[in-house]
Short mmCIF file of C-alpha atoms and ligand atoms in Angstrom, two decimals:
data_model
loop_
_atom_site.label_atom_id
_atom_site.label_comp_id
_atom_site.label_asym_id
_atom_site.label_seq_id
_atom_site.Cartn_x
_atom_site.Cartn_y
_atom_site.Cartn_z
CA MET A 1 23.46 34.67 7.49
CA LYS A 2 20.50 32.33 6.85
CA GLN A 3 21.18 29.59 4.31
CA PHE A 4 18.77 28.42 1.60
CA VAL A 5 19.18 25.98 -1.30
CA VAL A 6 17.40 24.49 -4.24
CA ILE A 7 18.05 20.74 -4.49
CA GLY A 8 17.66 18.90 -7.79
CA ASN A 9 19.39 16.88 -10.50
CA PRO A 10 20.20 18.55 -12.86
CA ILE A 11 20.29 21.92 -11.08
CA ALA A 12 22.69 24.22 -12.98
CA HIS A 13 19.79 25.73 -14.98
CA SER A 14 17.76 26.74 -11.89
CA LYS A 15 16.74 30.38 -11.67
CA SER A 16 15.76 30.10 -7.99
CA PRO A 17 18.96 31.70 -6.56
CA GLU A 18 18.48 34.77 -8.77
CA ILE A 19 14.77 35.02 -7.92
CA HIS A 20 15.19 34.63 -4.13
CA THR A 21 18.16 37.01 -3.98
CA THR A 22 16.10 39.65 -5.80
CA PHE A 23 13.15 39.12 -3.42
CA ALA A 24 15.47 39.44 -0.39
CA GLU A 25 16.81 42.76 -1.69
CA GLN A 26 13.25 44.17 -1.67
CA PHE A 27 13.14 43.75 2.12
CA GLY A 28 16.82 44.24 3.01
CA ILE A 29 16.95 40.58 4.11
CA SER A 30 20.43 39.11 4.16
CA LEU A 31 20.56 35.50 2.98
CA GLN A 32 22.60 33.01 1.01
CA TYR A 33 20.76 30.91 -1.61
CA GLN A 34 22.67 28.22 -3.51
CA ARG A 35 22.08 25.38 -5.98
CA LEU A 36 22.65 21.93 -4.52
CA LEU A 37 23.15 18.98 -6.88
CA ALA A 38 22.13 15.73 -5.19
CA ASN A 39 22.97 12.34 -6.63
CA ARG A 40 19.92 10.26 -7.46
CA GLY A 41 19.20 8.11 -4.41
CA ALA A 42 21.07 10.52 -2.11
CA PHE A 43 18.35 13.08 -1.44
CA VAL A 44 17.82 12.20 2.24
CA ILE A 45 21.53 12.35 3.12
CA CYS A 46 21.84 15.63 1.27
CA ALA A 47 18.74 17.20 2.87
CA LYS A 48 19.66 16.02 6.40
CA HIS A 49 23.13 17.45 6.07
CA PHE A 50 21.78 20.76 4.78
CA PHE A 51 19.24 21.15 7.59
CA GLU A 52 21.97 20.82 10.23
CA HIS A 53 22.60 24.50 9.52
CA GLY A 54 20.14 25.54 6.79
CA SER A 55 16.80 27.34 7.09
CA GLY A 56 14.88 26.36 3.96
CA ALA A 57 15.10 24.34 0.76
CA ASN A 58 13.30 24.33 -2.53
CA ILE A 59 13.06 20.93 -4.14
CA THR A 60 12.88 20.28 -7.85
CA VAL A 61 12.96 17.35 -10.29
CA PRO A 62 13.42 14.45 -9.49
CA PHE A 63 13.19 14.79 -5.70
CA LYS A 64 9.72 16.24 -4.96
CA GLU A 65 8.33 12.88 -3.84
CA ASP A 66 11.45 12.09 -1.77
CA ALA A 67 10.99 15.47 -0.09
CA LYS A 68 7.42 14.54 0.80
CA GLN A 69 8.71 11.39 2.55
CA PHE A 70 11.47 13.39 4.25
CA ALA A 71 9.17 16.01 5.80
CA ASP A 72 7.86 15.49 9.36
CA VAL A 73 4.66 17.42 8.67
CA LEU A 74 2.88 18.36 5.45
CA SER A 75 0.58 21.17 4.38
CA ASP A 76 -2.72 20.18 2.75
CA ASP A 77 -1.38 21.33 -0.61
CA ALA A 78 1.69 19.09 -0.31
CA ARG A 79 -0.28 16.10 0.96
CA LEU A 80 -2.78 16.20 -1.89
CA ALA A 81 -0.15 17.08 -4.47
CA GLY A 82 1.82 14.04 -3.33
CA ALA A 83 4.94 16.16 -3.65
CA VAL A 84 6.91 18.84 -1.80
CA ASN A 85 8.78 21.75 -3.38
CA THR A 86 9.43 23.76 -0.19
CA LEU A 87 10.96 22.55 3.07
CA SER A 88 11.29 24.69 6.18
CA GLN A 89 12.23 24.31 9.84
CA ASP A 90 9.20 24.65 12.07
CA ASN A 91 9.71 24.19 15.86
CA GLY A 92 12.43 21.61 15.32
CA LYS A 93 10.38 19.78 12.70
CA ILE A 94 10.75 19.85 8.94
CA LYS A 95 7.60 21.11 7.26
CA GLY A 96 6.85 20.23 3.65
CA ASP A 97 4.82 22.49 1.43
CA ASN A 98 3.92 22.64 -2.23
CA THR A 99 3.69 26.15 -3.69
CA ASP A 100 3.34 25.24 -7.39
CA GLY A 101 -0.46 25.40 -7.37
CA VAL A 102 -0.63 28.71 -5.52
CA GLY A 103 1.98 30.00 -7.96
CA LEU A 104 -0.16 29.00 -10.94
CA VAL A 105 -3.35 30.49 -9.45
CA ARG A 106 -1.65 33.78 -8.56
CA ASP A 107 -0.10 34.09 -12.00
CA ILE A 108 -3.35 33.44 -13.87
CA ARG A 109 -5.55 35.43 -11.46
CA ASP A 110 -3.34 38.32 -10.36
CA ASN A 111 -0.89 38.78 -13.25
CA HIS A 112 -3.20 37.87 -16.14
CA GLY A 113 -6.46 39.15 -14.62
CA GLN A 114 -8.41 35.93 -15.16
CA THR A 115 -10.84 34.30 -12.73
CA PHE A 116 -11.49 30.63 -11.92
CA THR A 117 -14.65 31.35 -9.94
CA GLN A 118 -17.69 29.63 -11.51
CA LYS A 119 -15.66 28.85 -14.65
CA ASN A 120 -15.18 25.61 -16.53
CA ILE A 121 -11.54 24.63 -16.23
CA LEU A 122 -9.74 22.06 -18.37
CA ILE A 123 -6.42 20.65 -17.17
CA ILE A 124 -4.52 18.60 -19.74
CA GLY A 125 -2.14 16.07 -18.17
CA ALA A 126 -2.33 13.89 -15.09
CA GLY A 127 1.27 13.86 -13.85
CA GLY A 128 2.80 15.63 -10.86
CA ALA A 129 2.27 19.15 -12.21
CA SER A 130 -1.44 18.53 -12.82
CA ARG A 131 -1.98 16.93 -9.42
CA GLY A 132 -0.18 19.80 -7.68
CA VAL A 133 -2.46 22.54 -9.01
CA ILE A 134 -5.89 20.96 -8.50
CA LEU A 135 -6.45 21.87 -4.83
CA PRO A 136 -5.41 25.54 -5.18
CA ILE A 137 -7.69 25.83 -8.25
CA ALA A 138 -10.52 24.12 -6.32
CA ARG A 139 -10.17 26.78 -3.58
CA GLU A 140 -11.06 29.40 -6.22
CA ASN A 141 -14.51 27.80 -6.49
CA PRO A 142 -14.67 26.87 -10.19
CA LYS A 143 -17.90 25.53 -11.73
CA ALA A 144 -16.08 22.32 -12.73
CA ILE A 145 -12.60 20.97 -13.34
CA THR A 146 -12.13 18.52 -16.23
CA ILE A 147 -8.97 16.45 -16.55
CA ALA A 148 -7.91 15.04 -19.94
CA ASN A 149 -4.84 12.87 -20.28
CA ARG A 150 -3.24 10.68 -22.94
CA THR A 151 -3.49 7.78 -20.47
CA HIS A 152 -7.14 8.19 -19.48
CA GLU A 153 -6.92 5.95 -16.36
CA LYS A 154 -4.51 8.42 -14.76
CA ALA A 155 -7.02 11.23 -15.23
CA GLN A 156 -9.72 9.05 -13.66
CA LYS A 157 -7.47 8.36 -10.64
CA LEU A 158 -6.97 12.08 -10.11
CA THR A 159 -10.71 12.72 -10.12
CA GLU A 160 -11.15 10.08 -7.37
CA LEU A 161 -8.45 11.78 -5.30
CA PHE A 162 -10.04 15.24 -5.50
CA SER A 163 -13.76 14.47 -5.70
CA GLN A 164 -14.33 15.57 -2.08
CA HIS A 165 -12.82 18.97 -2.82
CA THR A 166 -14.41 20.14 -6.06
CA HIS A 167 -16.64 19.21 -9.02
CA ILE A 168 -14.16 17.21 -11.05
CA ASN A 169 -14.46 14.80 -13.99
CA ALA A 170 -12.21 12.99 -16.46
CA LYS A 171 -12.75 13.13 -20.23
CA THR A 172 -11.00 11.68 -23.25
CA PHE A 173 -9.73 14.22 -25.79
CA ASP A 174 -12.58 13.20 -28.18
CA GLU A 175 -15.12 14.21 -25.54
CA LEU A 176 -13.82 17.81 -25.28
CA ASN A 177 -16.48 19.20 -27.62
CA THR A 178 -17.59 22.41 -25.87
CA PRO A 179 -15.48 25.49 -25.08
CA PHE A 180 -13.69 25.87 -21.74
CA ASP A 181 -13.07 29.19 -19.97
CA VAL A 182 -9.56 28.24 -18.87
CA ILE A 183 -7.35 25.52 -20.38
CA ILE A 184 -4.10 24.62 -18.62
CA ASN A 185 -1.48 22.52 -20.36
CA ALA A 186 0.16 20.53 -17.55
CA THR A 187 1.76 17.96 -19.87
CA SER A 188 5.41 17.80 -20.82
CA ALA A 189 4.45 17.67 -24.53
CA SER A 190 5.71 21.22 -25.08
CA LEU A 191 9.21 20.16 -23.98
CA SER A 192 9.52 18.21 -27.23
CA GLY A 193 7.36 20.60 -29.26
CA GLN A 194 4.68 17.91 -29.63
CA LYS A 195 1.12 18.85 -30.52
CA LEU A 196 -1.70 17.72 -28.23
CA PRO A 197 -4.85 16.08 -29.67
CA LEU A 198 -6.98 18.96 -28.37
CA PRO A 199 -10.16 19.47 -30.46
CA SER A 200 -10.73 23.06 -31.63
CA GLN A 201 -14.29 22.84 -30.19
CA ALA A 202 -12.75 23.10 -26.72
CA ILE A 203 -11.51 26.62 -27.53
CA SER A 204 -13.41 29.87 -28.06
CA THR A 205 -12.52 33.55 -28.14
CA ASN A 206 -13.35 33.64 -24.41
CA THR A 207 -10.82 30.91 -23.58
CA PHE A 208 -7.69 31.69 -21.58
CA ALA A 209 -5.05 29.06 -22.47
CA TYR A 210 -2.05 28.65 -20.20
CA ASP A 211 1.03 26.49 -20.77
CA MET A 212 2.99 25.59 -17.64
CA MET A 213 6.08 25.42 -19.86
CA TYR A 214 7.81 28.64 -20.82
CA GLY A 215 10.41 29.71 -23.33
CA ALA A 216 11.58 32.44 -25.67
CA GLU A 217 8.89 31.52 -28.22
CA PRO A 218 5.20 30.64 -27.72
CA THR A 219 4.78 26.86 -27.32
CA ALA A 220 2.94 24.68 -29.86
CA PHE A 221 -0.02 24.60 -27.44
CA MET A 222 -0.09 28.41 -27.22
CA GLN A 223 0.13 28.77 -31.00
CA PHE A 224 -2.68 26.27 -31.60
CA THR A 225 -5.07 27.73 -29.01
CA LYS A 226 -4.32 31.29 -30.15
CA SER A 227 -5.10 30.35 -33.75
CA HIS A 228 -8.59 29.41 -32.50
CA GLY A 229 -9.11 32.73 -30.73
CA ALA A 230 -7.81 32.05 -27.20
CA THR A 231 -5.82 34.48 -25.08
CA THR A 232 -2.56 32.74 -24.16
CA ALA A 233 0.24 32.84 -21.60
CA ASP A 234 3.19 30.67 -20.65
CA GLY A 235 4.37 29.42 -17.25
CA LEU A 236 7.19 31.84 -16.48
CA GLY A 237 4.97 33.78 -14.08
CA MET A 238 4.11 30.52 -12.31
CA LEU A 239 7.80 29.83 -11.76
CA VAL A 240 8.28 33.24 -10.13
CA GLU A 241 5.02 33.11 -8.15
CA GLN A 242 5.75 29.66 -6.68
CA ALA A 243 9.11 31.07 -5.57
CA ALA A 244 7.32 34.09 -4.07
CA LYS A 245 5.06 31.79 -2.06
CA SER A 246 8.10 29.84 -0.79
CA PHE A 247 9.72 33.17 0.17
CA GLU A 248 6.55 34.10 2.05
CA ILE A 249 6.62 30.79 3.97
CA TRP A 250 10.25 31.35 4.98
CA HIS A 251 10.29 35.09 5.64
CA GLY A 252 6.66 36.03 6.36
CA VAL A 253 6.53 38.75 3.69
CA LYS A 254 5.12 38.71 0.14
CA PRO A 255 7.54 39.96 -2.50
CA GLU A 256 6.72 41.98 -5.60
CA THR A 257 7.10 39.78 -8.71
CA GLN A 258 6.60 41.90 -11.85
CA ASP A 259 10.18 43.18 -12.27
CA ILE A 260 11.80 39.77 -11.93
CA ILE A 261 9.28 38.19 -14.35
CA GLU A 262 10.18 40.85 -16.93
CA ASN A 263 13.88 40.50 -16.17
CA ILE A 264 13.92 36.72 -16.69
CA ARG A 265 11.73 37.08 -19.80
CA SER A 266 14.32 39.41 -21.33
CA GLN A 267 17.03 36.76 -20.75
CA LEU A 268 15.15 33.87 -22.42
P1 NDP B 301 5.08 14.16 -15.50
O1 NDP B 301 6.17 13.40 -16.19
O2 NDP B 301 4.69 13.79 -14.11
O3 NDP B 301 3.72 14.08 -16.39
C1 NDP B 301 3.79 14.33 -17.75
C2 NDP B 301 2.36 14.45 -18.30
O4 NDP B 301 2.45 14.87 -19.67
C3 NDP B 301 1.58 13.15 -18.29
O5 NDP B 301 0.22 13.46 -18.03
C4 NDP B 301 1.78 12.63 -19.71
O6 NDP B 301 0.75 11.78 -20.15
C5 NDP B 301 1.74 13.92 -20.47
N1 NDP B 301 2.42 13.88 -21.78
C6 NDP B 301 3.76 13.82 -22.01
N2 NDP B 301 4.00 13.84 -23.34
C7 NDP B 301 2.79 13.92 -23.96
C8 NDP B 301 2.39 13.98 -25.32
N3 NDP B 301 3.28 13.96 -26.32
N4 NDP B 301 1.07 14.06 -25.59
C9 NDP B 301 0.16 14.08 -24.60
N5 NDP B 301 0.48 14.03 -23.29
C10 NDP B 301 1.79 13.95 -22.97
O7 NDP B 301 5.53 15.69 -15.59
P2 NDP B 301 5.08 16.89 -14.63
O8 NDP B 301 3.63 16.74 -14.39
O9 NDP B 301 5.98 16.96 -13.47
O10 NDP B 301 5.40 18.19 -15.51
C11 NDP B 301 4.62 18.57 -16.65
C12 NDP B 301 5.08 19.92 -17.16
O11 NDP B 301 4.81 20.97 -16.24
C13 NDP B 301 6.59 20.00 -17.45
O12 NDP B 301 6.73 20.51 -18.75
C14 NDP B 301 7.12 20.96 -16.41
O13 NDP B 301 8.21 21.69 -16.93
C15 NDP B 301 5.91 21.86 -16.17
N6 NDP B 301 5.96 22.51 -14.85
C16 NDP B 301 6.10 23.89 -14.80
C17 NDP B 301 6.16 24.56 -13.59
C18 NDP B 301 6.33 26.07 -13.57
O14 NDP B 301 6.68 26.62 -12.52
N7 NDP B 301 6.08 26.76 -14.66
C19 NDP B 301 6.11 23.83 -12.31
C20 NDP B 301 5.94 22.39 -12.46
C21 NDP B 301 5.89 21.78 -13.69
P3 NDP B 301 0.74 10.20 -19.82
O15 NDP B 301 0.21 10.08 -18.42
O16 NDP B 301 -0.14 9.60 -20.83
O17 NDP B 301 2.18 9.75 -19.92
#
């Protein structure tokens, strides 16, 4: 039976085993998918040992950058994201991929019926999550991508990194004075329930506001943007869609995602 794991620290909370097992059932694929807790500093030993017999690994916090170093070859998405969340064996080499951005795009486009094409996109945050979604969004041909971040210099660095790939600019929160079509919260502010300094002028009734975080209740960001007329969604679909893209890389088939999204939602 083929072996798969998700490696992280902590890892007990991960929903990946449940998601991948459900996907496998759709195709009658027999596999084992387990959680693997790696000590900080021990990622390489852990990953090497696993790939002596294993077929594929998902990588989560705090090892996504270690996984990028570990991989022999990288996809464009992983290289530009600076992080890997999916490792696979490819002709004796370990290939590193990053499926977070494709997961976000598929959730917003396919599950929520929104489009990025020729739209003004605002991404709040300039950490790993923000960096990982820029290239997949750029492939959708937006009019422009604006990055706003508490530490403005980090937003400026991201624009330099992606300027060859899309129309991209960095703005301070004060400068966000016209409505955006899509606003993505890629900060960790929602984790602590903190409110972002997002001006209401950035939001209109045509705005689709998406929080990468998810939970039983709408986040502070979703509540604020909704109160100014936006349509809102959280990041649960992204979690499932990034898993679906990993599954596709490993097994060559694209799973159906709606049932598992609803199932996990009912457990939150
Ligand atoms: P990082 O630690 O790399 O970056 C955090 C970002 O949040 C930085 O831009 C930071 O700004 C900003 N930030 C944190 N607190 C605040 C605050 N109070 N006000 C304003 N800005 C703040 O984290 P990641 O990029 O890895 O992750 C961000 C979020 O995305 C997490 O909540 C994570 O759970 C989520 N995520 C969801 C996924 C999904 O599948 N749904 C997948 C991946 C991530 P500064 O630079 O100034 O410090």
